[in-house]
JSON list of C-alpha atoms in Angstrom, two decimals:
[
{"chain": "P", "resi": 28, "resn": "MET", "atom": "CA", "xyz": [-34.46, -57.04, 6.37]},
{"chain": "P", "resi": 29, "resn": "ILE", "atom": "CA", "xyz": [-30.62, -57.59, 6.58]},
{"chain": "P", "resi": 30, "resn": "LYS", "atom": "CA", "xyz": [-30.30, -56.07, 3.32]},
{"chain": "P", "resi": 31, "resn": "TYR", "atom": "CA", "xyz": [-32.36, -52.79, 4.47]},
{"chain": "P", "resi": 32, "resn": "LEU", "atom": "CA", "xyz": [-30.23, -52.73, 7.60]},
{"chain": "P", "resi": 33, "resn": "PHE", "atom": "CA", "xyz": [-27.02, -53.07, 5.36]},
{"chain": "P", "resi": 34, "resn": "PHE", "atom": "CA", "xyz": [-28.20, -50.13, 2.79]},
{"chain": "P", "resi": 35, "resn": "PHE", "atom": "CA", "xyz": [-29.31, -48.17, 5.83]},
{"chain": "P", "resi": 36, "resn": "THR", "atom": "CA", "xyz": [-25.91, -48.56, 7.53]},
{"chain": "P", "resi": 37, "resn": "LEU", "atom": "CA", "xyz": [-24.04, -48.00, 4.17]},
{"chain": "P", "resi": 38, "resn": "SER", "atom": "CA", "xyz": [-26.08, -44.76, 3.65]},
{"chain": "P", "resi": 39, "resn": "LEU", "atom": "CA", "xyz": [-25.34, -43.49, 7.22]},
{"chain": "P", "resi": 40, "resn": "ALA", "atom": "CA", "xyz": [-21.68, -44.05, 6.59]},
{"chain": "P", "resi": 41, "resn": "LEU", "atom": "CA", "xyz": [-21.47, -42.24, 3.31]},
{"chain": "P", "resi": 42, "resn": "ILE", "atom": "CA", "xyz": [-23.56, -39.35, 4.87]},
{"chain": "P", "resi": 43, "resn": "SER", "atom": "CA", "xyz": [-21.06, -39.27, 7.70]},
{"chain": "P", "resi": 44, "resn": "CYS", "atom": "CA", "xyz": [-18.13, -39.15, 5.42]},
{"chain": "P", "resi": 45, "resn": "GLY", "atom": "CA", "xyz": [-19.61, -36.34, 3.46]},
{"chain": "P", "resi": 46, "resn": "ASN", "atom": "CA", "xyz": [-20.27, -34.32, 6.53]},
{"chain": "P", "resi": 47, "resn": "ASN", "atom": "CA", "xyz": [-16.59, -34.83, 8.00]},
{"chain": "P", "resi": 48, "resn": "LYS", "atom": "CA", "xyz": [-15.31, -33.69, 4.66]},
{"chain": "P", "resi": 49, "resn": "LYS", "atom": "CA", "xyz": [-17.26, -30.40, 4.92]},
{"chain": "P", "resi": 50, "resn": "ALA", "atom": "CA", "xyz": [-16.36, -30.02, 8.52]},
{"chain": "P", "resi": 51, "resn": "GLU", "atom": "CA", "xyz": [-12.73, -30.72, 7.65]},
{"chain": "P", "resi": 52, "resn": "ASN", "atom": "CA", "xyz": [-12.55, -28.13, 4.70]},
{"chain": "P", "resi": 53, "resn": "GLN", "atom": "CA", "xyz": [-14.27, -25.45, 7.22]},
{"chain": "P", "resi": 54, "resn": "ASN", "atom": "CA", "xyz": [-11.56, -26.10, 9.62]},
{"chain": "P", "resi": 55, "resn": "GLN", "atom": "CA", "xyz": [-8.88, -25.70, 6.89]},
{"chain": "P", "resi": 56, "resn": "GLU", "atom": "CA", "xyz": [-10.46, -22.63, 5.79]},
{"chain": "P", "resi": 57, "resn": "GLU", "atom": "CA", "xyz": [-10.64, -21.19, 9.44]},
{"chain": "P", "resi": 58, "resn": "GLU", "atom": "CA", "xyz": [-7.11, -22.25, 9.96]},
{"chain": "P", "resi": 59, "resn": "GLN", "atom": "CA", "xyz": [-6.28, -20.35, 6.63]},
{"chain": "P", "resi": 60, "resn": "VAL", "atom": "CA", "xyz": [-8.12, -17.17, 7.63]},
{"chain": "P", "resi": 61, "resn": "GLU", "atom": "CA", "xyz": [-6.58, -17.15, 11.10]},
{"chain": "P", "resi": 62, "resn": "SER", "atom": "CA", "xyz": [-3.19, -17.55, 9.68]},
{"chain": "P", "resi": 63, "resn": "GLU", "atom": "CA", "xyz": [-3.63, -14.56, 7.26]},
{"chain": "P", "resi": 64, "resn": "LEU", "atom": "CA", "xyz": [-4.79, -12.66, 10.07]},
{"chain": "P", "resi": 65, "resn": "ASN", "atom": "CA", "xyz": [-1.96, -13.56, 12.29]},
{"chain": "P", "resi": 66, "resn": "SER", "atom": "CA", "xyz": [0.42, -12.68, 9.32]},
{"chain": "P", "resi": 67, "resn": "THR", "atom": "CA", "xyz": [-1.14, -9.47, 9.39]},
{"chain": "P", "resi": 68, "resn": "GLU", "atom": "CA", "xyz": [-1.10, -8.91, 13.05]},
{"chain": "P", "resi": 69, "resn": "GLU", "atom": "CA", "xyz": [2.61, -9.64, 13.03]},
{"chain": "P", "resi": 70, "resn": "ALA", "atom": "CA", "xyz": [3.25, -6.40, 11.28]},
{"chain": "P", "resi": 71, "resn": "PRO", "atom": "CA", "xyz": [2.84, -3.51, 13.67]},
{"chain": "P", "resi": 72, "resn": "VAL", "atom": "CA", "xyz": [1.14, -0.38, 12.36]},
{"chain": "P", "resi": 73, "resn": "LEU", "atom": "CA", "xyz": [4.15, 2.08, 12.21]},
{"chain": "P", "resi": 74, "resn": "LEU", "atom": "CA", "xyz": [3.21, 5.59, 13.59]},
{"chain": "P", "resi": 75, "resn": "GLY", "atom": "CA", "xyz": [5.15, 8.98, 13.06]},
{"chain": "P", "resi": 76, "resn": "LYS", "atom": "CA", "xyz": [8.25, 9.90, 11.29]},
{"chain": "P", "resi": 77, "resn": "GLN", "atom": "CA", "xyz": [10.24, 6.98, 9.79]},
{"chain": "P", "resi": 78, "resn": "GLU", "atom": "CA", "xyz": [12.98, 6.18, 7.57]},
{"chain": "P", "resi": 79, "resn": "PHE", "atom": "CA", "xyz": [12.17, 4.52, 4.16]},
{"chain": "P", "resi": 80, "resn": "GLU", "atom": "CA", "xyz": [14.58, 1.67, 5.11]},
{"chain": "P", "resi": 81, "resn": "VAL", "atom": "CA", "xyz": [12.11, 0.51, 7.75]},
{"chain": "P", "resi": 82, "resn": "ILE", "atom": "CA", "xyz": [9.65, -0.49, 5.25]},
{"chain": "P", "resi": 83, "resn": "LYS", "atom": "CA", "xyz": [12.05, -2.34, 3.09]},
{"chain": "P", "resi": 84, "resn": "LYS", "atom": "CA", "xyz": [12.67, -4.75, 6.08]},
{"chain": "P", "resi": 85, "resn": "ALA", "atom": "CA", "xyz": [10.50, -7.56, 7.61]},
{"chain": "P", "resi": 86, "resn": "PRO", "atom": "CA", "xyz": [7.62, -7.76, 8.21]},
{"chain": "P", "resi": 87, "resn": "TYR", "atom": "CA", "xyz": [6.85, -5.03, 5.65]},
{"chain": "P", "resi": 88, "resn": "ASP", "atom": "CA", "xyz": [9.14, -6.53, 2.94]},
{"chain": "P", "resi": 89, "resn": "ILE", "atom": "CA", "xyz": [6.67, -8.67, 1.81]},
{"chain": "P", "resi": 90, "resn": "TRP", "atom": "CA", "xyz": [4.60, -6.15, 0.26]},
{"chain": "P", "resi": 91, "resn": "PHE", "atom": "CA", "xyz": [7.43, -3.81, -0.33]},
{"chain": "P", "resi": 92, "resn": "ASN", "atom": "CA", "xyz": [9.40, -6.06, -2.52]},
{"chain": "P", "resi": 93, "resn": "GLU", "atom": "CA", "xyz": [6.71, -7.14, -4.61]},
{"chain": "P", "resi": 94, "resn": "ASN", "atom": "CA", "xyz": [5.48, -3.73, -5.59]},
{"chain": "P", "resi": 95, "resn": "TYR", "atom": "CA", "xyz": [9.22, -2.46, -5.82]},
{"chain": "P", "resi": 96, "resn": "LYS", "atom": "CA", "xyz": [9.38, -4.49, -8.98]},
{"chain": "P", "resi": 97, "resn": "TYR", "atom": "CA", "xyz": [7.33, -1.92, -10.98]},
{"chain": "P", "resi": 98, "resn": "GLU", "atom": "CA", "xyz": [8.73, -1.07, -14.45]},
{"chain": "P", "resi": 99, "resn": "PRO", "atom": "CA", "xyz": [8.21, 2.63, -14.97]},
{"chain": "P", "resi": 100, "resn": "ASN", "atom": "CA", "xyz": [8.26, 4.29, -18.54]},
{"chain": "P", "resi": 101, "resn": "GLN", "atom": "CA", "xyz": [11.96, 5.09, -19.12]},
{"chain": "P", "resi": 102, "resn": "GLN", "atom": "CA", "xyz": [10.88, 8.10, -21.45]},
{"chain": "P", "resi": 103, "resn": "ILE", "atom": "CA", "xyz": [9.06, 9.77, -18.47]},
{"chain": "P", "resi": 104, "resn": "LEU", "atom": "CA", "xyz": [11.93, 8.96, -16.22]},
{"chain": "P", "resi": 105, "resn": "ASN", "atom": "CA", "xyz": [14.20, 11.02, -18.31]},
{"chain": "P", "resi": 106, "resn": "SER", "atom": "CA", "xyz": [11.97, 13.92, -18.23]},
{"chain": "P", "resi": 107, "resn": "LEU", "atom": "CA", "xyz": [11.32, 13.25, -14.51]},
{"chain": "P", "resi": 108, "resn": "LYS", "atom": "CA", "xyz": [14.80, 13.45, -13.41]},
{"chain": "P", "resi": 109, "resn": "ILE", "atom": "CA", "xyz": [15.17, 16.83, -14.83]},
{"chain": "P", "resi": 110, "resn": "ALA", "atom": "CA", "xyz": [11.78, 18.15, -13.58]},
{"chain": "P", "resi": 111, "resn": "LEU", "atom": "CA", "xyz": [12.48, 17.16, -9.94]},
{"chain": "P", "resi": 112, "resn": "GLU", "atom": "CA", "xyz": [15.63, 19.00, -9.66]},
{"chain": "P", "resi": 113, "resn": "GLY", "atom": "CA", "xyz": [15.37, 21.62, -6.86]},
{"chain": "P", "resi": 114, "resn": "LYS", "atom": "CA", "xyz": [12.17, 20.18, -5.82]},
{"chain": "P", "resi": 115, "resn": "SER", "atom": "CA", "xyz": [11.37, 18.53, -2.40]},
{"chain": "P", "resi": 116, "resn": "MET", "atom": "CA", "xyz": [8.79, 15.95, -1.22]},
{"chain": "P", "resi": 117, "resn": "VAL", "atom": "CA", "xyz": [6.90, 14.81, 1.81]},
{"chain": "P", "resi": 118, "resn": "VAL", "atom": "CA", "xyz": [5.11, 11.46, 2.03]},
{"chain": "P", "resi": 119, "resn": "PHE", "atom": "CA", "xyz": [2.35, 10.22, 4.24]},
{"chain": "P", "resi": 120, "resn": "MET", "atom": "CA", "xyz": [1.38, 6.50, 4.29]},
{"chain": "P", "resi": 121, "resn": "GLY", "atom": "CA", "xyz": [-0.34, 3.83, 6.38]},
{"chain": "P", "resi": 122, "resn": "THR", "atom": "CA", "xyz": [1.60, 0.58, 6.78]},
{"chain": "P", "resi": 123, "resn": "TRP", "atom": "CA", "xyz": [-1.97, -1.02, 7.05]},
{"chain": "P", "resi": 124, "resn": "CYS", "atom": "CA", "xyz": [-3.27, 0.69, 3.86]},
{"chain": "P", "resi": 125, "resn": "GLU", "atom": "CA", "xyz": [-3.27, -1.57, 0.68]},
{"chain": "P", "resi": 126, "resn": "ASP", "atom": "CA", "xyz": [-2.79, 1.54, -1.67]},
{"chain": "P", "resi": 127, "resn": "SER", "atom": "CA", "xyz": [0.19, 2.84, 0.46]},
{"chain": "P", "resi": 128, "resn": "GLN", "atom": "CA", "xyz": [1.92, -0.84, 0.22]},
{"chain": "P", "resi": 129, "resn": "LEU", "atom": "CA", "xyz": [1.29, -0.46, -3.64]},
{"chain": "P", "resi": 130, "resn": "GLN", "atom": "CA", "xyz": [2.19, 2.98, -4.27]},
{"chain": "P", "resi": 131, "resn": "VAL", "atom": "CA", "xyz": [5.02, 3.87, -1.90]},
{"chain": "P", "resi": 132, "resn": "PRO", "atom": "CA", "xyz": [7.38, 1.11, -3.07]},
{"chain": "P", "resi": 133, "resn": "VAL", "atom": "CA", "xyz": [6.58, 2.31, -6.87]},
{"chain": "P", "resi": 134, "resn": "LEU", "atom": "CA", "xyz": [7.39, 5.74, -5.81]},
{"chain": "P", "resi": 135, "resn": "LEU", "atom": "CA", "xyz": [10.82, 4.53, -4.30]},
{"chain": "P", "resi": 136, "resn": "ASN", "atom": "CA", "xyz": [11.40, 2.49, -7.40]},
{"chain": "P", "resi": 137, "resn": "ILE", "atom": "CA", "xyz": [10.96, 5.45, -9.60]},
{"chain": "P", "resi": 138, "resn": "LEU", "atom": "CA", "xyz": [13.09, 7.81, -7.56]},
{"chain": "P", "resi": 139, "resn": "ASP", "atom": "CA", "xyz": [15.79, 5.23, -7.03]},
{"chain": "P", "resi": 140, "resn": "LYS", "atom": "CA", "xyz": [15.76, 4.76, -10.87]},
{"chain": "P", "resi": 141, "resn": "ILE", "atom": "CA", "xyz": [16.43, 8.76, -11.46]},
{"chain": "P", "resi": 142, "resn": "ASP", "atom": "CA", "xyz": [19.06, 8.89, -8.59]},
{"chain": "P", "resi": 143, "resn": "TYR", "atom": "CA", "xyz": [16.72, 11.07, -6.53]},
{"chain": "P", "resi": 144, "resn": "ASP", "atom": "CA", "xyz": [18.11, 11.16, -2.88]},
{"chain": "P", "resi": 145, "resn": "THR", "atom": "CA", "xyz": [15.24, 9.62, -1.01]},
{"chain": "P", "resi": 146, "resn": "SER", "atom": "CA", "xyz": [16.96, 10.42, 2.67]},
{"chain": "P", "resi": 147, "resn": "THR", "atom": "CA", "xyz": [15.80, 13.96, 1.97]},
{"chain": "P", "resi": 148, "resn": "ILE", "atom": "CA", "xyz": [12.00, 12.85, 1.84]},
{"chain": "P", "resi": 149, "resn": "PRO", "atom": "CA", "xyz": [10.06, 12.87, 5.23]},
{"chain": "P", "resi": 150, "resn": "LEU", "atom": "CA", "xyz": [8.02, 9.64, 5.55]},
{"chain": "P", "resi": 151, "resn": "TYR", "atom": "CA", "xyz": [5.29, 9.80, 8.10]},
{"chain": "P", "resi": 152, "resn": "THR", "atom": "CA", "xyz": [3.19, 6.89, 9.09]},
{"chain": "P", "resi": 153, "resn": "LEU", "atom": "CA", "xyz": [-0.20, 7.16, 10.13]},
{"chain": "P", "resi": 154, "resn": "SER", "atom": "CA", "xyz": [-2.74, 5.06, 12.09]},
{"chain": "P", "resi": 155, "resn": "GLU", "atom": "CA", "xyz": [-5.88, 3.46, 10.66]},
{"chain": "P", "resi": 156, "resn": "ASN", "atom": "CA", "xyz": [-7.64, 6.83, 11.84]},
{"chain": "P", "resi": 157, "resn": "LYS", "atom": "CA", "xyz": [-5.10, 8.70, 9.63]},
{"chain": "P", "resi": 158, "resn": "ASP", "atom": "CA", "xyz": [-3.11, 10.48, 12.52]},
{"chain": "P", "resi": 159, "resn": "THR", "atom": "CA", "xyz": [0.14, 10.50, 14.06]},
{"chain": "P", "resi": 160, "resn": "PRO", "atom": "CA", "xyz": [1.22, 11.04, 17.84]},
{"chain": "P", "resi": 161, "resn": "SER", "atom": "CA", "xyz": [2.55, 14.67, 16.85]},
{"chain": "P", "resi": 162, "resn": "GLY", "atom": "CA", "xyz": [-0.43, 15.46, 14.75]},
{"chain": "P", "resi": 163, "resn": "ILE", "atom": "CA", "xyz": [1.66, 16.66, 11.87]},
{"chain": "P", "resi": 164, "resn": "GLU", "atom": "CA", "xyz": [-1.02, 15.38, 9.26]},
{"chain": "P", "resi": 165, "resn": "LYS", "atom": "CA", "xyz": [-3.16, 18.28, 10.30]},
{"chain": "P", "resi": 166, "resn": "GLU", "atom": "CA", "xyz": [-0.62, 20.81, 9.18]},
{"chain": "P", "resi": 167, "resn": "TYR", "atom": "CA", "xyz": [-0.60, 18.94, 5.65]},
{"chain": "P", "resi": 168, "resn": "GLU", "atom": "CA", "xyz": [-4.26, 18.61, 5.63]},
{"chain": "P", "resi": 169, "resn": "ILE", "atom": "CA", "xyz": [-3.92, 14.55, 4.99]},
{"chain": "P", "resi": 170, "resn": "GLU", "atom": "CA", "xyz": [-7.27, 12.83, 4.48]},
{"chain": "P", "resi": 171, "resn": "TYR", "atom": "CA", "xyz": [-6.23, 9.88, 2.65]},
{"chain": "P", "resi": 172, "resn": "VAL", "atom": "CA", "xyz": [-2.94, 7.77, 2.50]},
{"chain": "P", "resi": 173, "resn": "PRO", "atom": "CA", "xyz": [-0.81, 7.55, 0.57]},
{"chain": "P", "resi": 174, "resn": "THR", "atom": "CA", "xyz": [-0.35, 11.18, 0.10]},
{"chain": "P", "resi": 175, "resn": "ILE", "atom": "CA", "xyz": [2.84, 12.54, -1.97]},
{"chain": "P", "resi": 176, "resn": "ILE", "atom": "CA", "xyz": [3.42, 16.17, -1.75]},
{"chain": "P", "resi": 177, "resn": "VAL", "atom": "CA", "xyz": [5.87, 17.88, -4.17]},
{"chain": "P", "resi": 178, "resn": "TYR", "atom": "CA", "xyz": [7.41, 21.16, -3.06]},
{"chain": "P", "resi": 179, "resn": "GLU", "atom": "CA", "xyz": [9.28, 23.88, -4.85]},
{"chain": "P", "resi": 180, "resn": "LYS", "atom": "CA", "xyz": [11.12, 26.64, -2.71]},
{"chain": "P", "resi": 181, "resn": "GLY", "atom": "CA", "xyz": [8.65, 25.71, 0.10]},
{"chain": "P", "resi": 182, "resn": "GLU", "atom": "CA", "xyz": [5.50, 26.19, -1.96]},
{"chain": "P", "resi": 183, "resn": "GLU", "atom": "CA", "xyz": [3.38, 23.11, -2.70]},
{"chain": "P", "resi": 184, "resn": "MET", "atom": "CA", "xyz": [3.14, 22.39, -6.21]},
{"chain": "P", "resi": 185, "resn": "GLY", "atom": "CA", "xyz": [0.68, 19.54, -6.09]},
{"chain": "P", "resi": 186, "resn": "ARG", "atom": "CA", "xyz": [-0.10, 16.07, -4.39]},
{"chain": "P", "resi": 187, "resn": "ILE", "atom": "CA", "xyz": [-1.05, 12.69, -5.34]},
{"chain": "P", "resi": 188, "resn": "VAL", "atom": "CA", "xyz": [-3.68, 11.27, -3.23]},
{"chain": "P", "resi": 189, "resn": "GLU", "atom": "CA", "xyz": [-4.35, 7.73, -2.40]},
{"chain": "P", "resi": 190, "resn": "TYR", "atom": "CA", "xyz": [-3.66, 6.70, -6.01]},
{"chain": "P", "resi": 191, "resn": "PRO", "atom": "CA", "xyz": [-2.04, 8.27, -9.29]},
{"chain": "P", "resi": 192, "resn": "ILE", "atom": "CA", "xyz": [-4.38, 9.43, -11.95]},
{"chain": "P", "resi": 193, "resn": "ASN", "atom": "CA", "xyz": [-2.21, 8.09, -14.70]},
{"chain": "P", "resi": 194, "resn": "SER", "atom": "CA", "xyz": [0.80, 6.62, -13.11]},
{"chain": "P", "resi": 195, "resn": "ILE", "atom": "CA", "xyz": [3.06, 7.68, -10.31]},
{"chain": "P", "resi": 196, "resn": "GLU", "atom": "CA", "xyz": [5.74, 8.76, -12.71]},
{"chain": "P", "resi": 197, "resn": "ILE", "atom": "CA", "xyz": [3.29, 10.55, -14.99]},
{"chain": "P", "resi": 198, "resn": "ASP", "atom": "CA", "xyz": [1.59, 12.47, -12.20]},
{"chain": "P", "resi": 199, "resn": "LEU", "atom": "CA", "xyz": [4.79, 13.44, -10.38]},
{"chain": "P", "resi": 200, "resn": "LEU", "atom": "CA", "xyz": [6.08, 14.85, -14.04]},
{"chain": "P", "resi": 201, "resn": "GLN", "atom": "CA", "xyz": [3.04, 16.80, -14.41]},
{"chain": "P", "resi": 202, "resn": "ILE", "atom": "CA", "xyz": [3.40, 18.34, -10.88]},
{"chain": "P", "resi": 203, "resn": "ALA", "atom": "CA", "xyz": [6.93, 18.85, -11.21]},
{"chain": "P", "resi": 204, "resn": "LYS", "atom": "CA", "xyz": [6.72, 20.60, -14.52]},
{"chain": "P", "resi": 205, "resn": "GLY", "atom": "CA", "xyz": [3.88, 22.77, -13.02]},
{"chain": "P", "resi": 206, "resn": "GLU", "atom": "CA", "xyz": [1.33, 21.42, -15.34]},
{"chain": "P", "resi": 207, "resn": "GLU", "atom": "CA", "xyz": [-2.36, 21.28, -14.15]},
{"chain": "P", "resi": 208, "resn": "TYR", "atom": "CA", "xyz": [-2.99, 18.26, -11.94]},
{"chain": "P", "resi": 209, "resn": "LYS", "atom": "CA", "xyz": [-6.11, 17.53, -9.95]},
{"chain": "P", "resi": 210, "resn": "HIS", "atom": "CA", "xyz": [-5.70, 14.46, -7.54]},
{"chain": "P", "resi": 211, "resn": "ALA", "atom": "CA", "xyz": [-8.31, 11.74, -7.12]},
{"chain": "P", "resi": 212, "resn": "TYR", "atom": "CA", "xyz": [-10.10, 13.89, -4.22]},
{"chain": "P", "resi": 213, "resn": "PHE", "atom": "CA", "xyz": [-9.57, 17.18, -5.73]},
{"chain": "P", "resi": 214, "resn": "VAL", "atom": "CA", "xyz": [-12.54, 19.55, -5.22]},
{"chain": "P", "resi": 215, "resn": "GLU", "atom": "CA", "xyz": [-13.22, 22.96, -6.72]},
{"chain": "P", "resi": 216, "resn": "GLU", "atom": "CA", "xyz": [-13.36, 25.60, -3.93]}
]
């Protein structure tokens, strides 16, 4: 009888240890998710016209710095520098949007490498509903972010919408050279 009681007690203890471990793991996972949510919540969603310098600083620098490390095709950059002469751009993004967090730092890296004056580029940050307090996104027919629009003499040449078809530098080159370019959401009218 004592043997059975001993094994019964031992079994309960082992089962309890396993359950505590599961509960402990679950608590750790919940804390990690909460921590990730808190770090996301710490970065306010920017709205309206911004300077690029804002997204280079904390708390946005976490994703900005990582994606700015992109190494573009140097051959394409040489052509792009010439093709973008006399062209202007407008950029729409969401600081909450993963595609924006990836593509906008890549764009800035490319433009910095070709000495394009990024201070001349208006940057508009949108809410998760893809709107701004001023409603400027309606004027530009923005449906997805990021959207990078290239202009020549005030006329739109083309736009990269949400993600490039090839790469940012190749897509920009096609647009700036006036070549046929259809963004990811292009629909024939």
